[in-house]
Short mmCIF file of C-alpha atoms in Angstrom, two decimals:
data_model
loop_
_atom_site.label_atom_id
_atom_site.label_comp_id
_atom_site.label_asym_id
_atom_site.label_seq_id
_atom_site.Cartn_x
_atom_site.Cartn_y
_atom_site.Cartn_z
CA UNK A 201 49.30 -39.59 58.87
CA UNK A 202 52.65 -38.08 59.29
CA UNK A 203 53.63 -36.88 62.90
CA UNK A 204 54.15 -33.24 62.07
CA UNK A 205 50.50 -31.51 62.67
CA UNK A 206 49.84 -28.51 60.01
CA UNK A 207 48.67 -26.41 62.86
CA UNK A 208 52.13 -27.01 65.40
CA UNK A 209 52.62 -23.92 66.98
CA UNK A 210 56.12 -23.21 66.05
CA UNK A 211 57.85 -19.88 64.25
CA UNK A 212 54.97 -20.64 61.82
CA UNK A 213 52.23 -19.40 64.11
CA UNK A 214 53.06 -15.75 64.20
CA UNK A 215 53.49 -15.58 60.03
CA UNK A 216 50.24 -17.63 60.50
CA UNK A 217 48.48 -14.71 62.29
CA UNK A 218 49.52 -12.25 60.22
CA UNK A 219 47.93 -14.05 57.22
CA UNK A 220 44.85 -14.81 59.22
CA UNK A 221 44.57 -11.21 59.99
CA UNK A 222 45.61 -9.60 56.81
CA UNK A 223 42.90 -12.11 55.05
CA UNK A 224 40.07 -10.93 57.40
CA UNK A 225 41.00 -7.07 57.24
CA UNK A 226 41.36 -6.69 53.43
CA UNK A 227 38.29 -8.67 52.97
CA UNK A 228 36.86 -6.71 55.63
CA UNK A 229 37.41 -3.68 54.20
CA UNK A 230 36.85 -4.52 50.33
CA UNK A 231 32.79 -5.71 51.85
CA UNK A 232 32.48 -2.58 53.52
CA UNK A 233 33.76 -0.39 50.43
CA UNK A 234 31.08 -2.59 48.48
CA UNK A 235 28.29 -2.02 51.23
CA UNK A 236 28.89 1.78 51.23
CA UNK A 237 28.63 2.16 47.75
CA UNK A 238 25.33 0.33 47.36
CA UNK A 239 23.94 2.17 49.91
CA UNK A 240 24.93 5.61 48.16
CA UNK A 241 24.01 4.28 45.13
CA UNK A 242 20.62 3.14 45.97
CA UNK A 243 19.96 5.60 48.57
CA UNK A 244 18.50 8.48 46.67
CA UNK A 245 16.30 6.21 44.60
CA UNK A 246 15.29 4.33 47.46
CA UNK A 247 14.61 7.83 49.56
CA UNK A 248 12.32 8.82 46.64
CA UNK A 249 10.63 5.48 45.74
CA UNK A 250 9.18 6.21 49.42
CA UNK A 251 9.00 9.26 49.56
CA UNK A 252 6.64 8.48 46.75
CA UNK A 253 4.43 5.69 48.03
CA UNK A 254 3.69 7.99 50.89
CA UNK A 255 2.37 10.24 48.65
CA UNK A 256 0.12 8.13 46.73
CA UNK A 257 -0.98 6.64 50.29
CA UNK A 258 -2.09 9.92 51.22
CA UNK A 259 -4.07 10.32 48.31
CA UNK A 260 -5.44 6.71 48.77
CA UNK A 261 -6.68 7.49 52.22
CA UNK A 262 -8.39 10.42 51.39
CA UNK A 263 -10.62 9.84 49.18
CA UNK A 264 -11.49 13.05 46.47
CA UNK A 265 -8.56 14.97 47.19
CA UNK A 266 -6.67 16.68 44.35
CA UNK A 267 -3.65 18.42 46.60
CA UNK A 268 -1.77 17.66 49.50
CA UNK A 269 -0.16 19.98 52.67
CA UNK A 270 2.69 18.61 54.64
CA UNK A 271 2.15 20.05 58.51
CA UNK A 272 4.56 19.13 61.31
CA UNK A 273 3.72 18.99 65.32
CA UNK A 274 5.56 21.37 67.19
CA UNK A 275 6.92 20.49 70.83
CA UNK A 276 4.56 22.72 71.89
CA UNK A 277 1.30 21.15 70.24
CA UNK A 278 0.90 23.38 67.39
CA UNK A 279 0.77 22.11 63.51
CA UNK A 280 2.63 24.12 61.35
CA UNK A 281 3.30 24.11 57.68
CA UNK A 282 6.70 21.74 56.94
CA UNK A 283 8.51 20.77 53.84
CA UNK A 284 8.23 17.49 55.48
CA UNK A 285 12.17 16.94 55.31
CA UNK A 286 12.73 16.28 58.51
CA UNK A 287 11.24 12.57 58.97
CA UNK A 288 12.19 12.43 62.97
CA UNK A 289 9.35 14.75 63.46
CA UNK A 290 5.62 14.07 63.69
CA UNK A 291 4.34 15.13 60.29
CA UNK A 292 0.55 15.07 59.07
CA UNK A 293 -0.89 15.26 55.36
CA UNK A 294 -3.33 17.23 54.65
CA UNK A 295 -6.02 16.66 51.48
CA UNK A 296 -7.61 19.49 49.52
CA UNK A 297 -9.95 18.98 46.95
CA UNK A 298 -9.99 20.91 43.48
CA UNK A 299 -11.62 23.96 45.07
CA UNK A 300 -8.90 23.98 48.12
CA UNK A 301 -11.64 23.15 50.84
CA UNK A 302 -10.14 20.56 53.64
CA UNK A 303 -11.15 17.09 52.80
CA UNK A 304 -9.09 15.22 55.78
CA UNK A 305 -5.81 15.02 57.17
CA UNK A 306 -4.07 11.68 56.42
CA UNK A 307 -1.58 10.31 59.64
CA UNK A 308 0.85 8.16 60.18
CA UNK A 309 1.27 5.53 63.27
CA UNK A 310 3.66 3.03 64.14
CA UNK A 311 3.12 0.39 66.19
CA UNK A 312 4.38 -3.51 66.91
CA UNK A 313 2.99 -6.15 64.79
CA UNK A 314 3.73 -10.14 64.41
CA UNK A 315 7.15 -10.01 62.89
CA UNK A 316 8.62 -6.08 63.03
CA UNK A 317 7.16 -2.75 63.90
CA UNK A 318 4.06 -1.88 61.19
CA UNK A 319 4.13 1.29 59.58
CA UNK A 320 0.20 2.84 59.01
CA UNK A 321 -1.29 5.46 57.51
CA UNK A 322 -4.87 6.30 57.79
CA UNK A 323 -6.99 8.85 56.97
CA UNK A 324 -9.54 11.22 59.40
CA UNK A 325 -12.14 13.55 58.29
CA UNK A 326 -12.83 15.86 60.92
CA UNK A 327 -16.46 16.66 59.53
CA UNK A 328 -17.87 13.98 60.07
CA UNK A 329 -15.51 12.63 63.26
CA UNK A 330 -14.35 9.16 61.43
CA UNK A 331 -11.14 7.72 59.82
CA UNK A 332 -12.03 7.42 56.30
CA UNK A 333 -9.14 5.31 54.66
CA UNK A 334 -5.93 3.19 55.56
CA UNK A 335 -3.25 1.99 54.25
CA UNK A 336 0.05 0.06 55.28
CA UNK A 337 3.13 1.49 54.26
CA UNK A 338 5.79 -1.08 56.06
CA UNK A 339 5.19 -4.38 57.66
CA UNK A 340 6.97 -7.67 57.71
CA UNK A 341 3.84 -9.30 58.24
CA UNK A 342 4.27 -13.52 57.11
CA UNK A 343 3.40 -13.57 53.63
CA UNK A 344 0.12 -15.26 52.95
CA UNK A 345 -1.04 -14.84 56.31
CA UNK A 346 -0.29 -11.95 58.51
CA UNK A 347 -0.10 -9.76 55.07
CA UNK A 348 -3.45 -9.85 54.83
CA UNK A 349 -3.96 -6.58 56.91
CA UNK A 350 -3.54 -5.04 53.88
CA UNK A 351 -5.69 -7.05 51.11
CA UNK A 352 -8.95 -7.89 52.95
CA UNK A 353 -11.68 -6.12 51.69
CA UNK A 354 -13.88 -7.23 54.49
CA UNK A 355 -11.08 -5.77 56.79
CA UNK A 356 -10.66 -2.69 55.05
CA UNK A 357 -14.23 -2.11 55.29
CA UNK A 358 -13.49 -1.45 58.86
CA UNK A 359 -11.61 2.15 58.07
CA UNK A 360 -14.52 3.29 56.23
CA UNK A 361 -16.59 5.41 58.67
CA UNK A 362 -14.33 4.35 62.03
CA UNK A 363 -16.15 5.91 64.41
CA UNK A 364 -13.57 8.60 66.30
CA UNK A 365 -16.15 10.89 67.61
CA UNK A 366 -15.36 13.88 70.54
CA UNK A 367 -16.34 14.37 73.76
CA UNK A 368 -18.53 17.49 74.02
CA UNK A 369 -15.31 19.57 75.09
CA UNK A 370 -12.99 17.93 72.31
CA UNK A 371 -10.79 16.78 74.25
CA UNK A 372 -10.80 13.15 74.32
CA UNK A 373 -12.17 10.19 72.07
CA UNK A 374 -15.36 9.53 73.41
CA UNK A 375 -15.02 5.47 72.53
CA UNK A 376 -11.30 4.28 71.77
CA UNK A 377 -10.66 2.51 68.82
CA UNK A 378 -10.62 -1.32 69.77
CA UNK A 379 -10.17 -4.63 67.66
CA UNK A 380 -12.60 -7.23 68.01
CA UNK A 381 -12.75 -10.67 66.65
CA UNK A 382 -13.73 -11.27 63.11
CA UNK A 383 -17.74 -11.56 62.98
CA UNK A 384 -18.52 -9.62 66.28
CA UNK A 385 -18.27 -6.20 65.56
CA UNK A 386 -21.17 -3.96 66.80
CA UNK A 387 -19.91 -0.84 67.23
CA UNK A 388 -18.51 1.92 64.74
CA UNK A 389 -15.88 2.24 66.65
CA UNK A 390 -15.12 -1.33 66.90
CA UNK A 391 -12.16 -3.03 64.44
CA UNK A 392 -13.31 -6.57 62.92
CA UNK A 393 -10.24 -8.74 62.55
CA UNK A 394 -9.13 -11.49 60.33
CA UNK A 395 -9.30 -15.16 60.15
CA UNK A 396 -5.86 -16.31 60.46
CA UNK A 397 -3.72 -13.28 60.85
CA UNK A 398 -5.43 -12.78 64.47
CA UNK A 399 -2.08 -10.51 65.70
CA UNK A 400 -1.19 -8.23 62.50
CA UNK A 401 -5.30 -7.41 62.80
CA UNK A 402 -5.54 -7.09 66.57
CA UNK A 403 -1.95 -5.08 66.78
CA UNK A 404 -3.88 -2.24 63.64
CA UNK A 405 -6.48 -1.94 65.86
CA UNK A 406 -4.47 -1.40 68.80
CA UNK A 407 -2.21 1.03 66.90
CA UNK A 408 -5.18 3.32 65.69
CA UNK A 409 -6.28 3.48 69.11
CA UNK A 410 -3.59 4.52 70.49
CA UNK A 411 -2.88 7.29 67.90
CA UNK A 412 -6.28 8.74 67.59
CA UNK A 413 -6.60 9.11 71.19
CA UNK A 414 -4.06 11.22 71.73
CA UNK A 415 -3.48 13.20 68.59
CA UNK A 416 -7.69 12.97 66.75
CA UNK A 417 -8.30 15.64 69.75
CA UNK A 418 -5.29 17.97 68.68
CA UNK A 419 -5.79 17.93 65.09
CA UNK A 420 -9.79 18.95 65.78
CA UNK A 421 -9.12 21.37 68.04
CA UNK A 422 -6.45 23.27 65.81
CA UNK A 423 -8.52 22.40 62.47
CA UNK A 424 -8.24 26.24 61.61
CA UNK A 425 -4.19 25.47 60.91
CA UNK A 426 -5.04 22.60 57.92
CA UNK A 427 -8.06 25.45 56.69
CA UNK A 428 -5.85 26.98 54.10
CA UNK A 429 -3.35 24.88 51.48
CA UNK A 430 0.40 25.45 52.61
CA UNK A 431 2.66 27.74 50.24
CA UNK A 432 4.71 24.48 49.21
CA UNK A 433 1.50 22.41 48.39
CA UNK A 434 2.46 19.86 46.28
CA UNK A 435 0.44 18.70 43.34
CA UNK B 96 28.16 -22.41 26.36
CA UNK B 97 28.14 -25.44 23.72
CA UNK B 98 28.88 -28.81 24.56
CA UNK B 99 32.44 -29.49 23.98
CA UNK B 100 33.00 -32.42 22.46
CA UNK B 101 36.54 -33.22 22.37
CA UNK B 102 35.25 -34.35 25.98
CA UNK B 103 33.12 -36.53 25.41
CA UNK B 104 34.29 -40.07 27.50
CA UNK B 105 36.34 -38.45 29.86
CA UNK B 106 33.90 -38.40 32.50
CA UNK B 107 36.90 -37.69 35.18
CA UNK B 108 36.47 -33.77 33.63
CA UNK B 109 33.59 -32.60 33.11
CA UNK B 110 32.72 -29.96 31.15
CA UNK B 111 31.32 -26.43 32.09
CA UNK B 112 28.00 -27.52 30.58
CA UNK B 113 28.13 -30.55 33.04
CA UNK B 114 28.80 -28.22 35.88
CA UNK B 115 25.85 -26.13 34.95
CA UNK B 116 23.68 -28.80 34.56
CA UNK B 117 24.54 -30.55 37.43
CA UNK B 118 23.23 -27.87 39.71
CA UNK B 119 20.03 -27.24 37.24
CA UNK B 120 18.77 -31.25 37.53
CA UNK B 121 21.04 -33.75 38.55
CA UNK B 122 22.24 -32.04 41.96
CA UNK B 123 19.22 -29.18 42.33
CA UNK B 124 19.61 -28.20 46.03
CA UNK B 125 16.12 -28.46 46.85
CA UNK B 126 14.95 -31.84 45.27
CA UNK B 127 18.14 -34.12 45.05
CA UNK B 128 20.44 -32.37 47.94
CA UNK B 129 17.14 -31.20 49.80
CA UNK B 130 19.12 -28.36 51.48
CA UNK B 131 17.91 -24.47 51.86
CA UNK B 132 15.01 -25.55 53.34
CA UNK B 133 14.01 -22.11 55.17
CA UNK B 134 13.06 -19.87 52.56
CA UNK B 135 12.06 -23.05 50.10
CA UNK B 136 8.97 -23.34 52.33
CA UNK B 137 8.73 -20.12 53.29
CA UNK B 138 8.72 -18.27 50.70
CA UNK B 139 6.91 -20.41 48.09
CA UNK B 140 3.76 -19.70 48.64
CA UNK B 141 3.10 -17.50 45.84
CA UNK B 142 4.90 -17.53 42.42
CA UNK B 143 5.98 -14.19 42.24
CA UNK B 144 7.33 -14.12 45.80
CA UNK B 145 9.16 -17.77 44.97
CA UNK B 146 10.72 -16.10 41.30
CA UNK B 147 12.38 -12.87 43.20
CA UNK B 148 13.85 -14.83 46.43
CA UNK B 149 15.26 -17.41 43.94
CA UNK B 150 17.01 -14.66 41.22
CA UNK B 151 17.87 -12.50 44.68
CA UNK B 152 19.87 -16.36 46.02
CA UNK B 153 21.66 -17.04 42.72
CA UNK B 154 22.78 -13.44 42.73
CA UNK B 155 24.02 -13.87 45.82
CA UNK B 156 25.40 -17.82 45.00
CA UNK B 157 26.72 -16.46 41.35
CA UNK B 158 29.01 -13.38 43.37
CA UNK B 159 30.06 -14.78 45.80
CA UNK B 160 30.75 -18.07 44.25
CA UNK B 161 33.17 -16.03 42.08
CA UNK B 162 34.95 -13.90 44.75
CA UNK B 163 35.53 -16.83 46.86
CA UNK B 164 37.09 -18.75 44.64
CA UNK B 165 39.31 -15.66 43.49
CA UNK B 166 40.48 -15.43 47.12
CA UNK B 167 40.84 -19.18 47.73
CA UNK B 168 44.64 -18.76 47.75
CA UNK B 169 44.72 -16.21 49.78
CA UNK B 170 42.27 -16.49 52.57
CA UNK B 171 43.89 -19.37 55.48
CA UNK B 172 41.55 -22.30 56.35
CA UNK B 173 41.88 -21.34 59.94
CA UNK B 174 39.65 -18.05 58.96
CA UNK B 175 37.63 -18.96 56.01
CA UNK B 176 34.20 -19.86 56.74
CA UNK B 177 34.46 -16.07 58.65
CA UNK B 178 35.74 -14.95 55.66
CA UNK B 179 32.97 -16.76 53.33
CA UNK B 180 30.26 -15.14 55.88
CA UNK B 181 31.53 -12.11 55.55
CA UNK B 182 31.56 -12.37 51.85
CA UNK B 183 27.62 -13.29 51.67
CA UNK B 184 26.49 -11.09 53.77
CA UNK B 185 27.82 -8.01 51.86
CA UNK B 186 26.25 -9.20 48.70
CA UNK B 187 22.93 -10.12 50.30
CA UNK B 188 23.19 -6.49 51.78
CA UNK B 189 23.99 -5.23 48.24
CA UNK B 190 21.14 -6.90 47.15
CA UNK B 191 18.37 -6.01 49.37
CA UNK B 192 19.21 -2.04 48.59
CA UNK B 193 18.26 -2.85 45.30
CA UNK B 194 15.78 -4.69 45.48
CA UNK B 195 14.33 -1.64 47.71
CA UNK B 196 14.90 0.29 44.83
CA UNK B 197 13.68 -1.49 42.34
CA UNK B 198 10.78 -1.76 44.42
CA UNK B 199 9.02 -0.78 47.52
CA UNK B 200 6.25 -3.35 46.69
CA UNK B 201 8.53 -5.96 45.90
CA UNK B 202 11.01 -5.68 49.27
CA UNK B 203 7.47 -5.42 51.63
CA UNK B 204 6.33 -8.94 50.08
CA UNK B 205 9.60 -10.92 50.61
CA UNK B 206 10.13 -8.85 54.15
CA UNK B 207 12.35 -10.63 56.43
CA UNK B 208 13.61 -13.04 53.86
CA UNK B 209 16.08 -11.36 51.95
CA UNK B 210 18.31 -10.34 55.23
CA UNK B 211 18.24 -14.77 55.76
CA UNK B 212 19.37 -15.65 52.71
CA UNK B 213 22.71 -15.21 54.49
CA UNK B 214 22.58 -17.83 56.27
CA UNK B 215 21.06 -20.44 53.47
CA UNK B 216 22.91 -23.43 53.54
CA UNK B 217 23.36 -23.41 49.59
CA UNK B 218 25.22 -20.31 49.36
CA UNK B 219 27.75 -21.59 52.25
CA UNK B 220 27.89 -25.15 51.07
CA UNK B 221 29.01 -23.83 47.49
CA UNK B 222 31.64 -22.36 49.04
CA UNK B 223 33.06 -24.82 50.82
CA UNK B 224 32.56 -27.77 48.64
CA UNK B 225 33.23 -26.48 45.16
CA UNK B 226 33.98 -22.48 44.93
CA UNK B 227 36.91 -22.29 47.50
CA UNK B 228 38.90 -26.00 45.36
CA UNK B 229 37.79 -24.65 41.71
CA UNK B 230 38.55 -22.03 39.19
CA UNK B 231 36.90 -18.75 38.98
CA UNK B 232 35.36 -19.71 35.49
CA UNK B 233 33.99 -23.07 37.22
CA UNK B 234 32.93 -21.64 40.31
CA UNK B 235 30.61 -19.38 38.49
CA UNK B 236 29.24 -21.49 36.66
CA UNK B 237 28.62 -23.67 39.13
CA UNK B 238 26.92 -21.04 41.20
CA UNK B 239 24.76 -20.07 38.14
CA UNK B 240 23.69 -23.86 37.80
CA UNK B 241 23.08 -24.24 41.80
CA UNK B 242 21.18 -20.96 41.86
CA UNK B 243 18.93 -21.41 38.53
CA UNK B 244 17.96 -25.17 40.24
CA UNK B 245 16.64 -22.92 43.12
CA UNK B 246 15.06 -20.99 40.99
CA UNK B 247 13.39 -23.68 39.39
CA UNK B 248 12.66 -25.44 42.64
CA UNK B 249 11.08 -22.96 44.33
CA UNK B 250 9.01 -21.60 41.75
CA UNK B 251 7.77 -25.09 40.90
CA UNK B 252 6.44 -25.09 44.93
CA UNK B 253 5.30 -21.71 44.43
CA UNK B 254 2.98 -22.00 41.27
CA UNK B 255 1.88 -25.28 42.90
CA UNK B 256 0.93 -23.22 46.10
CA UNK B 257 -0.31 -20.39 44.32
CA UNK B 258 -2.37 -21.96 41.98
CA UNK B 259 -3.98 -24.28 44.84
CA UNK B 260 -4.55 -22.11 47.61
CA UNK B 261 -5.08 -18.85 45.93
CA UNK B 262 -6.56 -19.81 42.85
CA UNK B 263 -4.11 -17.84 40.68
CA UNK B 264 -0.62 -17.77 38.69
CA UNK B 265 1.50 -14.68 39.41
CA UNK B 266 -1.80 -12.96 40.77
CA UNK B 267 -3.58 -13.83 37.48
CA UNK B 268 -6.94 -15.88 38.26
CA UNK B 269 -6.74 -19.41 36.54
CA UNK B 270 -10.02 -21.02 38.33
CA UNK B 271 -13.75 -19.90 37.65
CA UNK B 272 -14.99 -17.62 40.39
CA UNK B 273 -16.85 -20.93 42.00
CA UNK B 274 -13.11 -22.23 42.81
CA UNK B 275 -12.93 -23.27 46.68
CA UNK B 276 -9.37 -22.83 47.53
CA UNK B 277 -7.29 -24.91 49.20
CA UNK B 278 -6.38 -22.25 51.84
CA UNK B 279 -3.82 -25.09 53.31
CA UNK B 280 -1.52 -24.51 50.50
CA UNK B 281 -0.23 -21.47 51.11
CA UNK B 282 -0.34 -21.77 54.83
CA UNK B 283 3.13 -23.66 56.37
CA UNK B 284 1.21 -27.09 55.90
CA UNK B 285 0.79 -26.42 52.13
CA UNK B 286 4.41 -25.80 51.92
CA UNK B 287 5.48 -29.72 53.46
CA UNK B 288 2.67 -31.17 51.57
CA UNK B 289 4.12 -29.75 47.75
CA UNK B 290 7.54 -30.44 48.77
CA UNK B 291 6.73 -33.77 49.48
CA UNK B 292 4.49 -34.30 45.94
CA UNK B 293 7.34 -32.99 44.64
CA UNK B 294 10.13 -35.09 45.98
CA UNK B 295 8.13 -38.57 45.38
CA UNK B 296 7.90 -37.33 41.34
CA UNK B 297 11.44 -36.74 41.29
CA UNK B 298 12.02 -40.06 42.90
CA UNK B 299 9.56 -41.90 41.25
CA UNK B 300 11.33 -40.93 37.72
CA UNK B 301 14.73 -41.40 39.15
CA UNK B 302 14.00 -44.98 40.46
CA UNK B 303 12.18 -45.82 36.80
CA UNK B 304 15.28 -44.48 34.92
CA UNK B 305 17.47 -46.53 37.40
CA UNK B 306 15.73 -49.95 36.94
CA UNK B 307 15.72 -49.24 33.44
#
């Protein structure tokens, strides 16, 4: 080894720096350029791709419907009709059939899961007081395991006929929606989990319960609002 | 890419067909350099899932393999594994908008995955050892090589897995309905157990062709 060290500090170091910093600006810059135009590029497709499995969730969790009605929550607890834009604000779907009757209002809930925050839809019938349908529309759930959430049929089964029944005044849910482990389930109101995905199962239940109990007694109590199909139904 | 064969002999250069081939068999990442172990085991467990996080890593190794080593004379030593990190992580970005949209089914099944294939050891090691010393040509195909062996690797754990513990290929049933399935497989376990099947064929066959 010679004595002279490549990295002496000497009238080197300063043109030194000024490489080192040039390098990591320009390439700086030239990765963001790239990362904003893949996200522009990809954004409108990516807005609509969703925009789209949303709709055919809606449809899956309400079984017979033919139309949907976008409704938003107001700060002051109404539901009125929305064009559903505006995604920070609680928004509700509701499902007509062909001859624009009510068939259920589908809503969404959010909630923390095993590996990132779960994204749910499910579907409530006011007539007969239970959540007819669900469906997950984002979870990072571990593939293979925690995933299942949203292929077991025997824990699907539990969102057909979830008991959410009323008080007599309609203002609370008589029996909150609770998860239960797999194979001791009683109860209509009562979610059955899984076999080895024990926290993605547990944290749906939990996240149903919490949104029916607060917004199941709104929704009934205002279901004149979702009576008629909004002017900008869509088909 | 044919063979060139002026080049034959002079094993001191080898050929961009060697380079490619080297990654593909001779140097595959997973069962001769037995690096990138993360998403090898974590994402293998069915083949559809292993197919997509191995084309969305040689995308990734292919790019930035090629940028690198355009930079090489320009970015200093003192900054360039910054630099490098930099570099991956805008094209794993890049890729996981579109593979969001391409697919919103696609991007829920490989989840967390996509945003770690930053930090797989592959990608960086191909940077440092061959992209940031060789020509842009050689660099990309070197990364093309590299990344097809992970391909190959992972779906060869992930059909394994599939077919196993699931009882299917690429979702498709393979096993009459009286099939028990080996539920193991595609939890962690399986993962460690097919790796390791995999490994002792690999050595088994390199040992045999070494005696031989």
């Amino acid at each position: 080894m010679s004595e002279s060290n490549i990295l002496s500090p000497g009238p080197q170091t300063n043109d030194g720096s000024k490489k080192m910093l040039i390098a990591m600006v320009g390439i700086g810059v030239v990765c963001a350029l790239l990362i904003v135009f893949s996200y522009e590029g990809t954004f409108g497709r990516i807005e609509k791709l969703k925009a789209e499995a949303l709709e055919q969730a809606v449809f899956k969790v309400l079984p017979g419907i033919t139309k949907t009605g976008i409704f938003e929550l107001t700060p002051d607890g109404k539901f009125i009709p929305s064009d559903g834009k505006d995604r920070t604000k609680t928004l509700v779907y509701a499902g007509y059939d062909d001859q624009n009757s009510l068939k259920g209002i589908a809503i969404e809930a959010s909630g923390q899961g095993y590996a990132d925050i779960l994204k749910v839809l499910y579907g409530y019938d006011p007539a007969t007081q239970t959540i007819v349908g669900f469906y997950v529309l984002e979870s990072k759930e571990t593939p293979g395991l925690g995933d299942k959430i949203e292929k077991d049929e025997n824990f699907l089964a539990n969102f057909n006929g979830l008991s959410v029944a009323l008080s007599e005044d309609f203002t609370t849910v008589i029996n909150k929606v609770v998860p239960v482990k797999f194979g001791t389930k009683i109860n209509p109101w009562e979610v059955e989990g899984i076999t080895g995905a024990t926290i993605s199962s547990r944290a749906i239940g939990n996240i149903i319960g919490e949104s029916t109990e607060t917004i199941i007694p709104m929704i009934y109590q205002q279901q004149e609002s979702f009576k008629s199909v909004p002017k900008p139904a869509t088909k | 890419m044919s063979p060139e064969i002026k080049n034959i002999g002079l094993k001191e250069t080898p050929t961009s067909t060697d380079e490619f081939i080297k990654g593909l068999w001779k140097e595959n990442p997973v069962f001769v350099q037995v690096i990138g172990m993360c998403p090898t085991l974590a994402v293998s467990n069915s083949a559809k899932n292993a197919l997509a996080m191995g084309l969305a890593t040689a995308f990734v190794l292919v790019m930035s393999n090629v940028l690198i080593s355009s930079l090489r004379n320009f970015i200093p030593k003192q900054v360039r594994i910054a630099s490098y990190i930099l570099i991956i992580a805008t094209f794993v970005t890049m890729v996981d908008y579109s593979i969001q949209a391409i697919s919103v089914d696609l991007h829920k099944n490989l989840g967390a995955f996509i945003s770690l294939i930053v930090v797989n050891c592959i990608i960086l090691s191909r940077a440092e050892a061959f992209a940031s010393k060789n020509t842009v040509w050689k660099s990309g195909i070197d990364g093309l090589g590299m990344g097809l062996g992970f391909v190959f690797a992972l779906f060869c754990l992930g059909s394994v897995r599939e077919v196993l513990g699931n009882g299917s290929l690429f979702g498709i049933p393979v096993f009459p309905e009286s099939f028990q399935e080996w539920i193991v497989m595609i939890l962690p376990a399986g993962g460690f157990f097919t790796l390791a099947s995999w490994l002792l064929l690999f050595n088994y066959f390199k040992l045999k062709k070494a005696k031989s």
